[in-house]
């Protein structure tokens, strides 16, 4: 027998089945409860979804147009346009819609109102003495011709500073965390986060951030640095009227602690592959990606993955509001290999001295660090006629030091004597050998001799060893062995040339640690090294590479391999090495590049030297320390 379904009246409570007024009251109560629930739960959720969809709603055609930046003026116009949209508070999608509706670009309706009074107040709150005082310490060097001011780069920086200021003021200096967490895109700005994985030293931090900043400029992104990196504590605020500090209490950085807030590069590339394969009926990429971690699996650290350096992927990346760089490796050289950026970078840095210009403009020592640098300079470096910097690192720590320090010490001395940097008081006056580039030494001393009239009439031997008053040797190392060795060689045995040789080593901690104080002292010693006329560095060391970049120096690599037949090798460039680079393109949608060698495409990018990082790549700078 079929079971009877109850009547509707039987499903309703007795009190509702009563009189009509009671039923009406019940309906009103239920309706009211529903309205309250809607306002409390459904509507806010819907609003959040609408916000998220607005932020993520990047409908990018599968046949994406790759727009190159052909010259500096074009880059400046792009930065100015991004600034205009930020000041007006419109997203790129809304701006494109306005153009379509009104038939072209809108006239600028908003301006940057950062006047002189506001600028002076900001400078008082964010002092940076090194900005005005550091250049003079580089220009005083007698054996090195410093880099010339780059007017084009200064033009770009001036416009980028306006963009940075407009975006930070629009969002609110302390509101970036909330802006990110709510998936907002109301400012129309894009951001690049320069984070650092645990256990990275200052060399790794600064070199990776210099690369990330250069990329941020090229793509009109606001470059911000998490407080946890400690970089904001040791370097000046670089952009007047703004701040590069973000996420002071770690709400969305580091990435490893907030993985649900960031998409991986792999997820992005899978989405691109889906769109490019025509999997959707309208052949578009409907990206719900708001923030992307740029490194590749499995580690997701240190530097961007291979597909990052492709035009097509860059075109898709340009649609994403936030990019996260968990960097510890310098990758700026490979930005020159991306076709859409190559022309403007070549015009902006015809000598390929991009690293030096970025470091000296953006990554300047804070006043606390600058005071330490000045103290060391006044006491040890200021009155020297010739400054010689040596950086020695034993990567394997104390055991490697005890095994090899005697060999390394001798090689340092032999290399310095053979190349005319120090007098050969222990073995007589050793003339520079072909491996030491005697022509280079001769030209340096001819052009920058302390007594140009005397040098023009002197013999080659005198040119190689000029009679200077004071030579200061500045040593940085975790161990004191080289300092003791050089003291025995020179201080206790004064050279017959009449030169006064002084030595200084500020610290010798024996072990490397990671702390704010460690970074403060590291930056102090790196800048002091960069003030040298000649520089010796350890291969595969970002500490030495950073000093090289600040100083615009072509160093010598101390060969620390026991079975090596050479004591040192001269670097081939003022630019430091991109250590973990892939030397071939992986660009599945750029058929002209995919699988090709970077060296075949960009002739001024070369393998790093075997003594340094054989599989790395670097920019070959147009001019050399030797002039």
XYZ file of C-alpha atoms in Angstrom:
627
model
C 0.000 0.000 0.000
C 1.338 3.363 -1.048
C 2.227 5.602 1.848
C 0.249 8.822 1.960
C 2.206 12.051 1.877
C 1.198 14.420 4.637
C -0.770 17.521 3.763
C 1.107 20.778 3.887
C -1.022 21.766 6.860
C 0.229 18.697 8.691
C 3.861 19.776 8.120
C 3.330 23.205 9.665
C 3.460 23.729 13.448
C 0.117 24.124 15.222
C 0.764 27.706 16.209
C 1.123 28.682 12.563
C -2.137 26.948 11.633
C -4.093 29.180 13.953
C -5.854 32.374 13.130
C -4.962 34.525 10.152
C -3.277 37.244 12.311
C -1.036 34.651 13.889
C -0.083 33.293 10.496
C 0.673 36.804 9.298
C 2.839 37.487 12.333
C 4.721 34.237 11.735
C 5.396 35.164 8.112
C 6.658 38.587 9.166
C 8.972 37.043 11.787
C 10.409 34.500 9.343
C 10.859 37.205 6.715
C 12.623 39.445 9.244
C 14.969 36.698 10.331
C 15.765 35.975 6.703
C 16.474 39.652 6.015
C 18.833 39.883 8.990
C 20.690 36.763 7.887
C 20.963 38.158 4.380
C 22.441 41.433 5.604
C 24.834 39.726 8.029
C 26.040 36.809 5.958
C 24.955 36.658 2.351
C 25.366 40.269 1.335
C 28.881 40.745 2.800
C 29.946 37.467 1.217
C 28.527 38.541 -2.107
C 30.256 41.902 -1.778
C 33.551 40.131 -1.022
C 33.080 37.942 -4.076
C 32.338 41.004 -6.187
C 35.497 42.662 -4.893
C 37.523 39.546 -5.552
C 36.090 39.130 -9.031
C 36.865 42.759 -9.851
C 40.410 42.223 -8.644
C 40.897 38.926 -10.458
C 38.826 39.606 -13.538
C 41.539 39.508 -16.197
C 39.973 38.320 -19.427
C 43.099 38.049 -21.519
C 42.802 36.918 -25.145
C 44.552 33.704 -26.028
C 46.276 35.536 -28.891
C 47.759 37.988 -26.424
C 49.470 41.012 -27.909
C 53.020 41.311 -26.623
C 53.823 45.003 -26.297
C 57.525 45.836 -26.301
C 59.010 48.939 -24.719
C 61.084 50.336 -27.603
C 62.839 53.225 -25.876
C 63.228 55.260 -22.703
C 60.581 57.788 -23.692
C 58.064 54.959 -24.122
C 58.939 53.595 -20.680
C 58.471 57.029 -19.144
C 55.073 57.380 -20.816
C 54.028 53.993 -19.445
C 55.060 55.029 -15.929
C 53.243 58.339 -16.293
C 50.097 56.553 -17.466
C 50.248 54.182 -14.491
C 50.644 57.196 -12.207
C 47.622 58.903 -13.782
C 45.442 55.851 -13.201
C 46.646 55.613 -9.606
C 45.880 59.267 -8.912
C 42.424 58.869 -10.417
C 41.860 55.593 -8.587
C 40.838 53.546 -11.617
C 41.822 50.047 -12.564
C 43.404 49.198 -15.924
C 40.165 47.469 -16.950
C 38.120 50.574 -16.145
C 40.615 52.775 -17.974
C 40.365 50.620 -21.091
C 36.570 50.853 -20.883
C 36.762 54.653 -20.691
C 38.981 54.726 -23.735
C 36.526 52.578 -25.664
C 33.528 54.671 -24.638
C 35.089 58.089 -25.179
C 37.304 57.247 -28.100
C 40.713 57.680 -26.629
C 42.860 58.425 -23.646
C 41.431 60.656 -20.936
C 43.130 63.935 -20.194
C 45.005 63.986 -16.942
C 42.588 65.115 -14.259
C 44.789 64.446 -11.257
C 48.268 65.691 -10.477
C 50.979 64.820 -8.014
C 50.551 67.367 -5.204
C 53.860 66.630 -3.458
C 55.215 70.169 -3.062
C 58.443 71.522 -1.648
C 57.064 71.939 1.855
C 55.881 68.329 1.950
C 59.166 67.177 0.425
C 61.223 68.958 3.071
C 59.080 67.524 5.865
C 59.470 64.030 4.431
C 63.263 64.434 4.256
C 63.353 65.478 7.903
C 61.429 62.356 8.864
C 63.498 60.122 6.554
C 67.070 61.475 6.586
C 69.636 59.897 4.246
C 73.052 61.522 4.388
C 74.631 58.873 2.188
C 72.544 60.029 -0.781
C 74.550 63.237 -1.038
C 77.824 62.184 0.602
C 78.591 58.770 -0.913
C 79.223 59.917 -4.519
C 82.198 62.020 -3.428
C 83.911 58.977 -1.920
C 83.794 57.205 -5.280
C 84.948 60.194 -7.323
C 88.065 60.746 -5.164
C 89.684 57.468 -6.253
C 92.947 57.996 -8.118
C 93.271 54.719 -9.997
C 89.662 54.214 -11.092
C 87.453 56.251 -13.365
C 83.989 56.201 -11.849
C 80.789 55.735 -13.828
C 79.291 58.851 -15.349
C 75.874 60.064 -14.161
C 73.112 58.433 -16.182
C 70.651 61.170 -17.142
C 68.216 58.756 -18.759
C 68.080 56.620 -15.629
C 67.511 59.715 -13.499
C 64.563 60.689 -15.712
C 63.015 57.253 -15.306
C 63.561 57.279 -11.533
C 61.889 60.667 -11.172
C 58.757 59.390 -12.873
C 58.831 56.072 -11.018
C 59.039 57.930 -7.708
C 55.798 59.724 -8.600
C 54.138 56.388 -9.350
C 55.306 54.883 -6.073
C 54.114 57.908 -4.124
C 50.733 58.014 -5.878
C 50.000 54.348 -5.209
C 51.122 54.291 -1.583
C 49.209 57.487 -0.784
C 46.134 56.180 -2.568
C 46.066 52.940 -0.590
C 47.413 54.476 2.615
C 50.951 53.816 3.878
C 49.732 51.477 6.637
C 46.918 49.840 4.700
C 48.758 47.672 2.184
C 48.243 44.500 4.201
C 44.479 45.050 4.355
C 44.493 46.021 0.686
C 46.112 42.706 -0.203
C 44.058 40.547 2.153
C 40.750 41.935 0.835
C 41.934 41.326 -2.738
C 41.390 44.970 -3.567
C 42.250 46.579 -6.877
C 40.674 49.965 -6.276
C 43.910 51.900 -6.737
C 44.669 50.491 -10.182
C 48.244 49.853 -8.982
C 50.364 46.723 -9.320
C 52.911 45.595 -6.747
C 56.131 43.598 -6.534
C 57.100 42.201 -3.131
C 60.845 41.810 -2.544
C 60.986 39.119 0.134
C 63.907 37.012 1.341
C 64.018 33.321 2.338
C 65.473 32.456 5.747
C 69.262 32.218 6.011
C 70.158 34.726 3.289
C 73.082 37.063 3.850
C 73.107 40.729 2.898
C 74.801 40.103 -0.447
C 71.993 37.785 -1.474
C 69.358 40.190 -0.186
C 70.621 43.307 -1.914
C 71.486 41.708 -5.261
C 68.136 39.958 -5.580
C 66.267 43.118 -4.582
C 68.206 45.178 -7.117
C 67.024 42.738 -9.789
C 63.441 42.839 -8.555
C 63.419 46.620 -8.439
C 64.659 46.854 -12.019
C 61.842 44.549 -13.066
C 59.329 46.647 -11.093
C 60.383 49.764 -12.998
C 60.092 48.015 -16.366
C 56.587 46.776 -15.525
C 55.323 49.822 -13.583
C 54.963 47.944 -10.314
C 55.276 49.471 -6.861
C 58.274 47.800 -5.228
C 57.737 47.022 -1.545
C 59.919 45.233 1.000
C 58.602 43.302 4.022
C 59.840 44.483 7.398
C 61.020 40.945 8.198
C 63.799 41.198 5.592
C 65.451 43.850 7.834
C 66.496 45.744 4.711
C 64.307 48.760 5.607
C 66.254 48.988 8.874
C 69.658 49.323 7.225
C 68.836 51.241 4.048
C 67.219 54.589 3.387
C 63.683 55.028 2.178
C 64.401 55.410 -1.542
C 61.267 57.207 -2.817
C 60.453 60.658 -1.519
C 56.943 61.056 -0.182
C 56.420 57.307 -0.077
C 57.533 54.170 1.732
C 58.702 50.793 0.504
C 57.986 49.051 3.830
C 55.157 46.517 3.818
C 53.586 43.936 6.115
C 55.219 44.906 9.420
C 53.528 42.105 11.386
C 53.638 39.338 8.774
C 50.001 39.093 7.708
C 50.739 37.857 4.181
C 54.519 37.373 4.112
C 56.614 35.299 4.090
C 54.996 33.194 1.411
C 55.886 29.938 3.162
C 53.621 30.885 6.087
C 50.722 32.105 3.934
C 50.571 29.710 1.000
C 46.781 29.933 0.702
C 47.088 33.632 -0.120
C 49.429 33.151 -3.073
C 49.254 31.128 -6.241
C 52.394 29.370 -7.423
C 54.053 30.032 -10.743
C 53.157 26.490 -11.724
C 49.452 27.231 -11.243
C 49.790 30.352 -13.343
C 51.555 28.539 -16.176
C 48.933 25.785 -16.109
C 46.270 28.459 -16.484
C 48.171 29.998 -19.384
C 48.526 26.580 -21.009
C 44.794 25.984 -20.633
C 43.969 29.306 -22.266
C 46.508 28.875 -25.067
C 45.230 25.407 -25.861
C 41.750 26.751 -26.570
C 40.165 24.704 -23.817
C 37.505 27.359 -23.181
C 34.783 28.028 -25.714
C 35.753 31.700 -25.973
C 39.492 30.952 -26.019
C 40.288 33.352 -23.184
C 42.193 33.158 -19.956
C 39.805 33.912 -17.123
C 42.356 34.298 -14.406
C 41.291 34.199 -10.770
C 44.893 34.750 -9.711
C 45.550 37.823 -7.587
C 49.083 37.185 -6.305
C 51.757 34.909 -7.771
C 54.960 33.517 -6.275
C 57.404 33.803 -9.182
C 59.888 31.008 -8.408
C 59.552 27.470 -9.741
C 58.978 24.246 -7.788
C 60.095 22.335 -5.866
C 61.875 24.902 -3.685
C 60.020 28.046 -4.827
C 62.917 30.175 -3.656
C 65.814 32.323 -4.757
C 64.928 33.497 -8.291
C 62.201 33.440 -10.944
C 61.650 30.280 -12.968
C 62.594 29.762 -16.593
C 59.272 30.754 -18.175
C 59.381 34.077 -16.346
C 61.890 35.284 -18.969
C 59.505 34.903 -21.940
C 57.431 37.547 -23.694
C 54.157 35.623 -23.616
C 54.392 34.822 -19.907
C 55.335 38.435 -19.202
C 52.236 39.624 -21.029
C 50.063 37.446 -18.776
C 52.022 38.409 -15.661
C 51.325 42.060 -16.446
C 47.650 41.398 -15.648
C 48.280 40.152 -12.113
C 48.114 42.760 -9.318
C 50.733 41.250 -6.974
C 53.960 39.372 -7.694
C 56.012 37.814 -4.918
C 59.782 37.410 -5.246
C 61.332 35.158 -2.619
C 64.782 36.136 -3.772
C 68.332 35.363 -2.807
C 69.940 35.281 -6.263
C 70.886 38.131 -8.585
C 69.004 37.758 -11.888
C 69.129 41.246 -13.403
C 71.340 40.186 -16.380
C 68.637 37.919 -17.771
C 66.111 40.767 -17.896
C 68.168 41.913 -20.901
C 67.247 38.636 -22.618
C 63.487 39.290 -22.520
C 62.703 40.726 -25.978
C 60.002 43.122 -24.780
C 62.502 44.798 -22.393
C 65.763 44.493 -24.309
C 65.557 47.641 -26.416
C 64.757 49.971 -23.550
C 67.415 48.403 -21.306
C 70.023 48.792 -24.033
C 69.117 52.460 -24.439
C 68.898 53.019 -20.700
C 72.219 51.304 -19.924
C 74.374 51.284 -23.078
C 77.390 50.372 -20.913
C 75.360 47.599 -19.128
C 76.153 49.201 -15.760
C 72.585 48.673 -14.553
C 73.529 47.137 -11.201
C 75.732 50.040 -10.140
C 73.105 52.628 -11.038
C 70.340 50.738 -9.215
C 72.405 50.216 -6.061
C 73.561 53.826 -5.820
C 70.078 55.216 -6.454
C 67.860 52.900 -4.436
C 69.889 50.875 -1.921
C 71.734 53.491 0.103
C 72.966 53.002 3.696
C 70.765 54.385 6.448
C 72.218 57.083 8.677
C 73.117 54.526 11.354
C 75.116 52.485 8.869
C 76.523 55.590 7.256
C 77.956 56.738 10.594
C 79.926 53.488 10.839
C 81.146 53.841 7.267
C 82.252 57.408 7.869
C 84.102 56.444 11.023
C 86.025 53.719 9.204
C 86.673 56.048 6.295
C 87.955 58.937 8.399
C 90.295 56.738 10.418
C 91.587 54.329 7.783
C 90.691 55.275 4.207
C 90.232 59.004 3.759
C 93.900 59.979 3.736
C 95.138 56.999 1.736
C 96.464 57.612 -1.746
C 95.742 54.063 -2.854
C 93.033 51.768 -1.469
C 93.150 48.020 -1.940
C 90.169 45.902 -0.844
C 90.346 42.152 -0.228
C 87.373 39.907 0.541
C 88.114 36.301 1.482
C 85.397 33.796 2.259
C 85.800 30.160 3.244
C 82.396 28.742 2.363
C 82.941 25.571 4.368
C 83.867 27.459 7.508
C 86.697 26.907 9.949
C 87.763 23.510 8.598
C 88.362 24.940 5.130
C 90.174 27.915 6.639
C 92.655 25.752 8.521
C 93.269 23.567 5.476
C 93.774 26.311 2.898
C 94.475 29.694 4.473
C 98.260 29.535 4.039
C 97.837 28.806 0.332
C 95.198 31.532 -0.084
C 97.318 34.102 1.749
C 100.280 33.477 -0.533
C 98.111 33.665 -3.621
C 96.656 36.994 -2.562
C 100.125 38.463 -2.122
C 101.530 36.947 -5.318
C 98.589 38.216 -7.355
C 98.796 41.725 -5.888
C 102.540 41.962 -6.498
C 102.367 40.459 -9.982
C 99.700 42.947 -11.054
C 101.493 45.993 -9.667
C 98.972 46.607 -6.903
C 101.476 46.089 -4.054
C 105.262 46.405 -4.060
C 107.194 43.121 -4.189
C 109.360 43.639 -1.156
C 109.563 39.959 -0.274
C 110.773 38.617 -3.607
C 112.005 41.764 -5.281
C 110.124 43.873 -7.756
C 108.102 41.418 -9.776
C 107.050 42.907 -13.105
C 103.467 42.267 -14.229
C 103.126 39.141 -16.346
C 100.805 38.743 -19.352
C 98.220 37.085 -17.123
C 98.177 40.231 -14.998
C 97.390 42.499 -17.961
C 100.463 44.811 -17.718
C 99.014 47.156 -20.319
C 96.043 47.694 -18.036
C 98.296 48.506 -15.066
C 100.369 50.862 -17.156
C 97.336 52.730 -18.460
C 95.900 53.111 -14.973
C 99.047 54.628 -13.613
C 99.596 56.847 -16.645
C 96.102 58.285 -16.475
C 95.708 58.542 -12.706
C 99.242 58.893 -11.347
C 99.723 61.056 -8.302
C 102.344 62.984 -10.237
C 101.264 63.087 -13.858
C 104.291 65.099 -15.007
C 106.760 62.676 -13.472
C 104.848 59.636 -14.703
C 104.993 60.811 -18.301
C 108.790 60.601 -18.191
C 109.140 57.554 -15.980
C 110.111 54.064 -17.017
C 107.558 51.274 -17.262
C 108.842 49.799 -14.001
C 108.221 53.069 -12.187
C 104.764 53.314 -13.714
C 103.891 49.877 -12.423
C 104.924 50.833 -8.888
C 104.271 54.544 -8.329
C 105.785 56.166 -5.266
C 102.578 56.899 -3.391
C 102.525 58.024 0.184
C 100.021 55.656 1.755
C 98.418 52.411 0.605
C 95.616 51.088 2.797
C 94.620 47.431 2.564
C 91.033 46.882 3.714
C 90.314 43.218 4.513
C 86.953 41.563 5.108
C 86.877 37.969 6.293
C 85.424 35.855 9.068
C 88.977 34.899 10.001
C 92.073 36.917 10.852
C 94.643 34.793 9.025
C 95.131 37.059 6.004
C 95.444 40.164 8.188
C 98.194 38.554 10.250
C 99.981 37.351 7.114
C 99.895 40.771 5.411
C 100.988 42.463 8.637
C 104.056 40.238 8.726
C 104.708 40.921 5.044
C 104.472 44.717 5.123
C 104.001 46.372 8.502
C 106.891 44.514 10.116
C 108.923 44.620 6.905
C 108.414 48.069 5.351
C 108.732 48.035 1.561
C 111.910 49.368 -0.009
C 109.854 51.647 -2.253
C 109.202 54.007 0.628
C 105.477 53.402 0.598
C 103.564 53.231 3.851
C 101.329 50.172 3.930
C 98.450 50.164 6.386
C 96.041 47.325 7.093
C 92.566 47.262 8.580
C 90.078 44.506 9.301
C 87.016 45.673 11.209
C 85.670 42.267 12.260
C 86.608 38.574 12.326
C 83.644 36.722 13.811
C 84.797 33.184 12.838
C 81.223 32.109 12.033
C 78.460 33.668 9.962
C 75.248 34.544 11.749
C 72.039 36.174 10.575
C 70.733 39.195 12.457
C 70.096 42.898 12.076
C 73.485 43.727 13.591
C 75.117 41.306 11.176
C 73.509 43.123 8.237
C 74.488 46.546 9.578
C 78.133 45.534 9.856
C 78.053 43.688 6.535
C 76.785 46.768 4.678
C 79.426 48.876 6.416
C 82.214 46.611 5.209
C 80.738 46.162 1.720
C 80.618 49.912 1.141
C 84.169 50.307 2.488
C 85.330 47.586 0.079
C 83.571 49.338 -2.788
C 85.632 52.490 -2.172
C 88.769 50.635 -3.264
C 90.911 51.327 -6.310
C 91.533 47.602 -6.711
C 89.432 44.750 -5.397
C 90.104 41.055 -4.768
C 87.058 38.852 -4.139
C 86.271 35.221 -3.484
C 84.513 33.279 -6.281
C 80.816 32.491 -5.804
C 80.445 35.188 -3.153
C 77.554 37.633 -3.254
C 79.267 39.696 -0.527
C 82.149 40.457 -2.880
C 79.792 40.768 -5.845
C 77.787 43.445 -4.051
C 80.948 45.449 -3.294
C 81.929 45.087 -6.940
C 78.533 46.448 -7.997
C 78.527 49.447 -5.670
C 82.092 50.370 -6.613
C 81.790 49.779 -10.386
C 84.946 47.688 -10.165
C 86.360 44.860 -12.261
C 87.841 42.669 -9.520
C 90.323 39.835 -9.428
C 89.046 36.434 -8.300
C 91.293 34.725 -5.781
C 91.571 31.127 -6.931
C 91.002 29.113 -3.750
C 91.010 25.686 -5.416
C 93.919 23.663 -4.109
C 94.783 22.048 -7.445
C 94.623 25.316 -9.413
C 97.727 26.508 -11.232
C 96.822 30.203 -11.024
C 96.783 32.529 -8.052
C 94.054 34.797 -9.395
C 91.990 35.611 -12.490
C 90.767 39.027 -13.592
C 86.995 39.301 -13.946
C 85.592 39.894 -17.406
C 83.016 42.476 -16.323
C 82.012 44.971 -13.674
C 78.717 43.104 -13.422
C 78.478 40.218 -11.004
C 77.302 36.712 -11.884
C 73.760 35.336 -12.110
C 74.769 32.142 -10.372
C 71.921 29.684 -10.977
C 70.788 30.812 -14.391
C 69.336 28.598 -17.106
C 71.311 29.306 -20.246
C 68.548 28.284 -22.663
C 65.075 29.706 -23.116
C 62.019 27.713 -22.071
C 59.328 29.672 -23.894
C 56.705 27.288 -25.340
C 54.685 30.096 -26.966
C 57.617 32.191 -28.224
C 58.737 29.952 -31.066
C 61.639 32.209 -32.041
C 63.171 31.761 -28.588
C 62.146 28.366 -27.267
C 65.132 26.087 -26.795
C 67.680 28.644 -27.992
C 70.808 29.622 -26.105
C 70.698 32.957 -24.311
C 74.225 33.624 -25.564
C 73.138 33.249 -29.188
C 70.301 35.720 -28.734
C 72.080 38.369 -26.640
C 75.766 38.715 -27.602
C 76.775 40.762 -24.539
C 75.588 38.057 -22.112
C 78.328 35.481 -21.492
C 79.051 32.527 -19.269
C 80.628 33.493 -15.971
C 84.288 32.587 -15.657
C 85.216 29.034 -14.720
C 86.976 30.280 -11.597
C 83.726 31.890 -10.451
C 80.488 30.130 -11.471
C 81.032 28.182 -14.712
C 77.334 27.645 -15.404
C 76.213 31.170 -14.521
C 75.744 34.105 -16.852
C 76.553 37.794 -16.660
C 76.407 41.049 -18.540
C 79.682 42.072 -20.142
C 80.011 45.739 -19.336
C 81.226 48.070 -22.049
C 83.905 49.799 -20.001
C 86.411 48.364 -17.577
C 87.956 49.509 -14.290
C 91.202 49.814 -16.207
C 91.122 53.092 -18.163
